[in-house]
Amino acid sequence: GAVVSQHPSWVICKSGTSVKIECRSLDFQATTMFWYRQFPKQSLMLMATSNEGSKATYEQGVEKDKFLINHASLTLSTLTVTSAHPEDSSFYICSASEISGESYEQYFGPGTRLTVT
Amino acid sequence: AQSVSQHNHHVILSEAASLELGCNYSYGGTVNLFWYVQYPGQHLQLLLKYFSGDPLVKGIKGFEAEFIKSKFSFNLRKPSVQWSDTAEYFCAVNARTGGFKTIFGAGTRLFVKA
């Protein structure tokens, strides 16, 4: 199946700094990528939809100026957490999609664990 | 708006017991349905998916799910669980009319006693 990678797999940063997380589709072109966050023992919550070459669409309650998303190519999307705070500590997961007619499947990356100290 | 409800938040079973995890979705159009599993400390893995056709879908590791359109349900089943099935299970749905955004249920944490 299709493979999605994320880098880094974990990162620790100091409060106030910015962190960039990369999401790559390795063997297919993804016109759309999604970013989720998962708090401990909770479900995945969709943060934003990232379309190649256009601005991301953010879910209600997600600060677009804090979570900057760039989808510069069909195989790469990046999420930058700006001015990170301890409450931003979470597991961030990206997914990339292949669409064929009405069928649609997302392939998930392994996630990035962010800890803000 | 799309939503997914998983009825059981925690399930504890003994090995060899049968499993059924409930999932209901709220969406009026044509949907794609998924069950994912997340083992402790690991990332999401797809168990099975339904796009169209036979409403009884078979997935990996002996899991299956049945799509009942009239009930807006997509319950996950396994006839005989193993200790290694201990994990968290997520039901998810997406649709073209929703921009293919995949919405997840809250998850069901399954613990299988050896």
Short mmCIF file of C-alpha atoms in Angstrom, two decimals:
data_model
loop_
_atom_site.label_atom_id
_atom_site.label_comp_id
_atom_site.label_asym_id
_atom_site.label_seq_id
_atom_site.Cartn_x
_atom_site.Cartn_y
_atom_site.Cartn_z
CA GLY A 1 0.00 0.00 0.00
CA ALA A 2 0.84 3.65 -0.17
CA VAL A 3 3.35 4.97 2.32
CA VAL A 4 3.32 8.25 4.16
CA SER A 5 6.27 9.37 6.21
CA GLN A 6 6.63 12.06 8.85
CA HIS A 7 9.69 13.78 10.12
CA PRO A 8 10.67 14.09 12.84
CA SER A 9 9.06 11.24 14.72
CA TRP A 10 9.49 13.11 17.98
CA VAL A 11 10.67 16.54 18.97
CA ILE A 12 11.20 18.44 22.19
CA CYS A 13 11.29 22.19 22.04
CA LYS A 14 11.27 25.12 24.41
CA SER A 15 8.26 27.28 24.93
CA GLY A 16 8.16 30.17 22.47
CA THR A 17 10.07 28.46 19.69
CA SER A 18 8.65 27.15 16.40
CA VAL A 19 8.68 23.59 15.18
CA LYS A 20 8.23 22.30 11.65
CA ILE A 21 6.84 18.85 10.92
CA GLU A 22 7.08 17.33 7.45
CA CYS A 23 4.66 14.91 5.86
CA ARG A 24 5.59 13.11 2.65
CA SER A 25 3.77 10.71 0.39
CA LEU A 26 6.51 8.37 -0.76
CA ASP A 27 5.04 6.47 -3.67
CA PHE A 28 2.06 8.45 -4.82
CA GLN A 29 1.01 12.01 -5.46
CA ALA A 30 -1.34 13.45 -2.91
CA THR A 31 -3.47 16.38 -3.96
CA THR A 32 -4.87 16.56 -0.47
CA MET A 33 -3.24 16.03 2.89
CA PHE A 34 -4.82 16.28 6.31
CA TRP A 35 -3.37 17.16 9.66
CA TYR A 36 -4.71 15.69 12.89
CA ARG A 37 -3.76 15.93 16.51
CA GLN A 38 -4.29 13.27 19.09
CA PHE A 39 -4.14 13.93 22.82
CA PRO A 40 -3.32 11.01 25.12
CA LYS A 41 -6.09 8.45 25.25
CA GLN A 42 -8.25 10.47 22.91
CA SER A 43 -9.32 10.24 19.31
CA LEU A 44 -7.87 11.99 16.31
CA MET A 45 -9.14 15.47 15.77
CA LEU A 46 -8.90 17.00 12.34
CA MET A 47 -7.01 20.28 12.36
CA ALA A 48 -6.88 21.26 8.72
CA THR A 49 -7.11 20.15 5.12
CA SER A 50 -4.15 20.96 2.95
CA ASN A 51 -4.50 21.18 -0.82
CA GLU A 52 -1.48 21.42 -3.08
CA GLY A 53 -0.93 24.93 -4.31
CA SER A 54 -3.65 26.58 -2.27
CA LYS A 55 -4.32 27.76 1.25
CA ALA A 56 -5.20 25.23 3.90
CA THR A 57 -8.71 24.98 5.25
CA TYR A 58 -8.77 24.98 9.03
CA GLU A 59 -11.36 23.37 11.26
CA GLN A 60 -13.29 25.50 13.65
CA GLY A 61 -11.28 26.39 16.72
CA VAL A 62 -7.88 25.80 15.13
CA GLU A 63 -5.71 28.92 14.99
CA LYS A 64 -4.38 29.28 11.47
CA ASP A 65 -1.71 31.74 12.54
CA LYS A 66 -0.41 29.31 15.10
CA PHE A 67 -0.49 26.19 12.97
CA LEU A 68 0.96 27.16 9.61
CA ILE A 69 0.43 24.65 6.84
CA ASN A 70 2.21 24.65 3.52
CA HIS A 71 1.53 22.16 0.74
CA ALA A 72 4.14 23.14 -1.77
CA SER A 73 4.20 19.97 -3.85
CA LEU A 74 2.16 16.86 -4.49
CA THR A 75 4.33 14.86 -2.13
CA LEU A 76 5.08 17.26 0.71
CA SER A 77 3.05 19.15 3.28
CA THR A 78 4.50 20.87 6.32
CA LEU A 79 2.96 21.92 9.62
CA THR A 80 4.74 24.61 11.60
CA VAL A 81 3.72 25.13 15.19
CA THR A 82 4.64 28.73 15.88
CA SER A 83 5.46 30.09 19.32
CA ALA A 84 4.83 26.70 20.84
CA HIS A 85 3.45 26.40 24.36
CA PRO A 86 3.20 23.38 26.65
CA GLU A 87 -0.48 22.98 25.79
CA ASP A 88 0.57 22.35 22.17
CA SER A 89 2.27 19.15 23.30
CA SER A 90 0.49 16.40 21.45
CA PHE A 91 0.78 13.71 18.83
CA TYR A 92 0.46 15.19 15.34
CA ILE A 93 -0.54 12.87 12.53
CA CYS A 94 -0.76 13.61 8.85
CA SER A 95 -2.51 11.69 6.15
CA ALA A 96 -2.42 11.81 2.38
CA SER A 97 -5.18 10.86 0.05
CA GLU A 98 -5.75 9.12 -3.20
CA ILE A 99 -9.09 9.73 -4.80
CA SER A 100 -10.59 7.46 -7.43
CA GLY A 101 -14.18 8.25 -8.34
CA GLU A 102 -16.23 8.00 -5.19
CA SER A 103 -13.65 5.85 -3.52
CA TYR A 104 -11.31 7.55 -1.22
CA GLU A 105 -8.69 6.32 1.14
CA GLN A 106 -6.35 8.11 3.42
CA TYR A 107 -2.95 6.80 4.28
CA PHE A 108 -1.66 7.84 7.65
CA GLY A 109 1.81 8.77 8.66
CA PRO A 110 3.38 7.35 11.82
CA GLY A 111 2.89 10.59 13.72
CA THR A 112 5.14 13.14 15.39
CA ARG A 113 5.18 13.49 19.14
CA LEU A 114 5.76 17.09 20.15
CA THR A 115 6.72 17.98 23.68
CA VAL A 116 6.99 21.63 24.58
CA THR A 117 8.86 22.36 27.79
CA ALA B 1 -22.22 17.93 9.90
CA GLN B 2 -20.65 14.50 9.84
CA SER B 3 -20.29 12.70 13.14
CA VAL B 4 -19.31 9.24 14.26
CA SER B 5 -20.44 7.59 17.47
CA GLN B 6 -18.80 4.62 19.07
CA HIS B 7 -20.96 3.19 21.78
CA ASN B 8 -18.39 1.44 23.91
CA HIS B 9 -15.48 3.40 25.29
CA HIS B 10 -13.93 0.49 27.13
CA VAL B 11 -14.40 -3.21 26.54
CA ILE B 12 -12.82 -6.02 28.51
CA LEU B 13 -13.00 -9.56 27.16
CA SER B 14 -11.41 -12.89 27.84
CA GLU B 15 -9.51 -14.66 25.10
CA ALA B 16 -11.73 -16.60 22.68
CA ALA B 17 -14.73 -14.39 23.43
CA SER B 18 -16.58 -12.82 20.54
CA LEU B 19 -16.28 -9.12 19.88
CA GLU B 20 -18.69 -6.59 18.49
CA LEU B 21 -17.94 -2.87 18.56
CA GLY B 22 -20.71 -0.52 17.62
CA CYS B 23 -20.35 2.41 15.24
CA ASN B 24 -23.02 4.76 14.00
CA TYR B 25 -22.51 7.71 11.73
CA SER B 26 -24.52 10.76 10.94
CA TYR B 27 -24.37 11.68 7.29
CA GLY B 28 -26.97 11.79 4.57
CA GLY B 29 -24.95 11.09 1.48
CA THR B 30 -22.82 8.29 0.09
CA VAL B 31 -20.10 7.51 2.57
CA ASN B 32 -16.91 5.56 2.83
CA LEU B 33 -16.43 3.76 6.13
CA PHE B 34 -13.31 2.57 7.89
CA TRP B 35 -12.12 0.82 11.00
CA TYR B 36 -8.61 1.55 12.22
CA VAL B 37 -6.63 -0.03 15.03
CA GLN B 38 -3.95 1.60 17.12
CA TYR B 39 -1.80 -0.73 19.19
CA PRO B 40 -0.14 0.71 22.27
CA GLY B 41 2.63 3.07 21.23
CA GLN B 42 2.05 2.53 17.54
CA HIS B 43 0.42 4.45 14.73
CA LEU B 44 -2.90 3.86 13.06
CA GLN B 45 -3.40 0.81 10.92
CA LEU B 46 -6.32 0.18 8.60
CA LEU B 47 -8.33 -2.90 9.57
CA LEU B 48 -10.94 -2.74 6.86
CA LYS B 49 -12.90 -0.36 4.68
CA TYR B 50 -16.20 -0.14 2.88
CA PHE B 51 -16.68 1.87 -0.30
CA SER B 52 -19.48 0.02 -2.09
CA GLY B 53 -20.72 -3.47 -2.95
CA ASP B 54 -21.08 -6.31 -0.47
CA PRO B 55 -22.01 -4.73 2.86
CA LEU B 56 -20.14 -7.43 4.76
CA VAL B 57 -16.51 -6.50 4.63
CA LYS B 58 -13.65 -8.70 5.69
CA GLY B 59 -10.44 -7.19 6.91
CA ILE B 60 -7.13 -8.23 8.32
CA LYS B 61 -6.55 -10.36 11.40
CA GLY B 62 -9.96 -12.01 11.23
CA PHE B 63 -11.99 -8.83 11.62
CA GLU B 64 -15.12 -8.08 9.67
CA ALA B 65 -17.70 -5.32 9.61
CA GLU B 66 -21.22 -5.01 8.33
CA PHE B 67 -22.60 -1.87 6.74
CA ILE B 68 -26.31 -1.47 7.44
CA LYS B 69 -27.41 1.60 5.53
CA SER B 70 -30.85 1.80 7.10
CA LYS B 71 -29.30 1.94 10.56
CA PHE B 72 -26.35 4.16 9.60
CA SER B 73 -24.18 1.55 11.26
CA PHE B 74 -20.86 -0.12 10.58
CA ASN B 75 -20.19 -2.49 13.45
CA LEU B 76 -16.91 -4.32 13.82
CA ARG B 77 -16.86 -8.01 14.73
CA LYS B 78 -14.44 -10.77 15.45
CA PRO B 79 -15.59 -14.29 16.41
CA SER B 80 -12.73 -15.05 18.78
CA VAL B 81 -10.40 -12.41 20.17
CA GLN B 82 -6.80 -12.92 21.19
CA TRP B 83 -4.67 -11.20 23.77
CA SER B 84 -2.82 -9.50 20.91
CA ASP B 85 -6.03 -7.72 19.89
CA THR B 86 -5.64 -5.43 22.89
CA ALA B 87 -5.64 -2.00 21.28
CA GLU B 88 -7.77 1.02 20.57
CA TYR B 89 -10.23 0.81 17.70
CA PHE B 90 -11.48 3.79 15.74
CA CYS B 91 -14.41 3.96 13.38
CA ALA B 92 -14.16 6.66 10.71
CA VAL B 93 -16.21 8.05 7.83
CA ASN B 94 -15.66 10.31 4.86
CA ALA B 95 -17.56 11.38 1.77
CA ARG B 96 -16.97 13.32 -1.41
CA THR B 97 -19.62 15.84 -0.45
CA GLY B 98 -17.72 16.48 2.75
CA GLY B 99 -14.52 17.16 0.89
CA PHE B 100 -13.35 13.68 1.86
CA LYS B 101 -12.50 14.88 5.34
CA THR B 102 -12.27 11.79 7.48
CA ILE B 103 -14.02 12.10 10.81
CA PHE B 104 -13.13 9.72 13.60
CA GLY B 105 -15.17 8.31 16.41
CA ALA B 106 -13.98 8.67 19.97
CA GLY B 107 -12.45 5.21 19.94
CA THR B 108 -13.02 2.01 21.88
CA ARG B 109 -10.28 0.72 24.10
CA LEU B 110 -10.27 -3.09 24.06
CA PHE B 111 -8.46 -5.11 26.67
CA VAL B 112 -8.27 -8.85 26.20
CA LYS B 113 -7.43 -10.92 29.24
CA ALA B 114 -5.16 -13.88 28.67
#
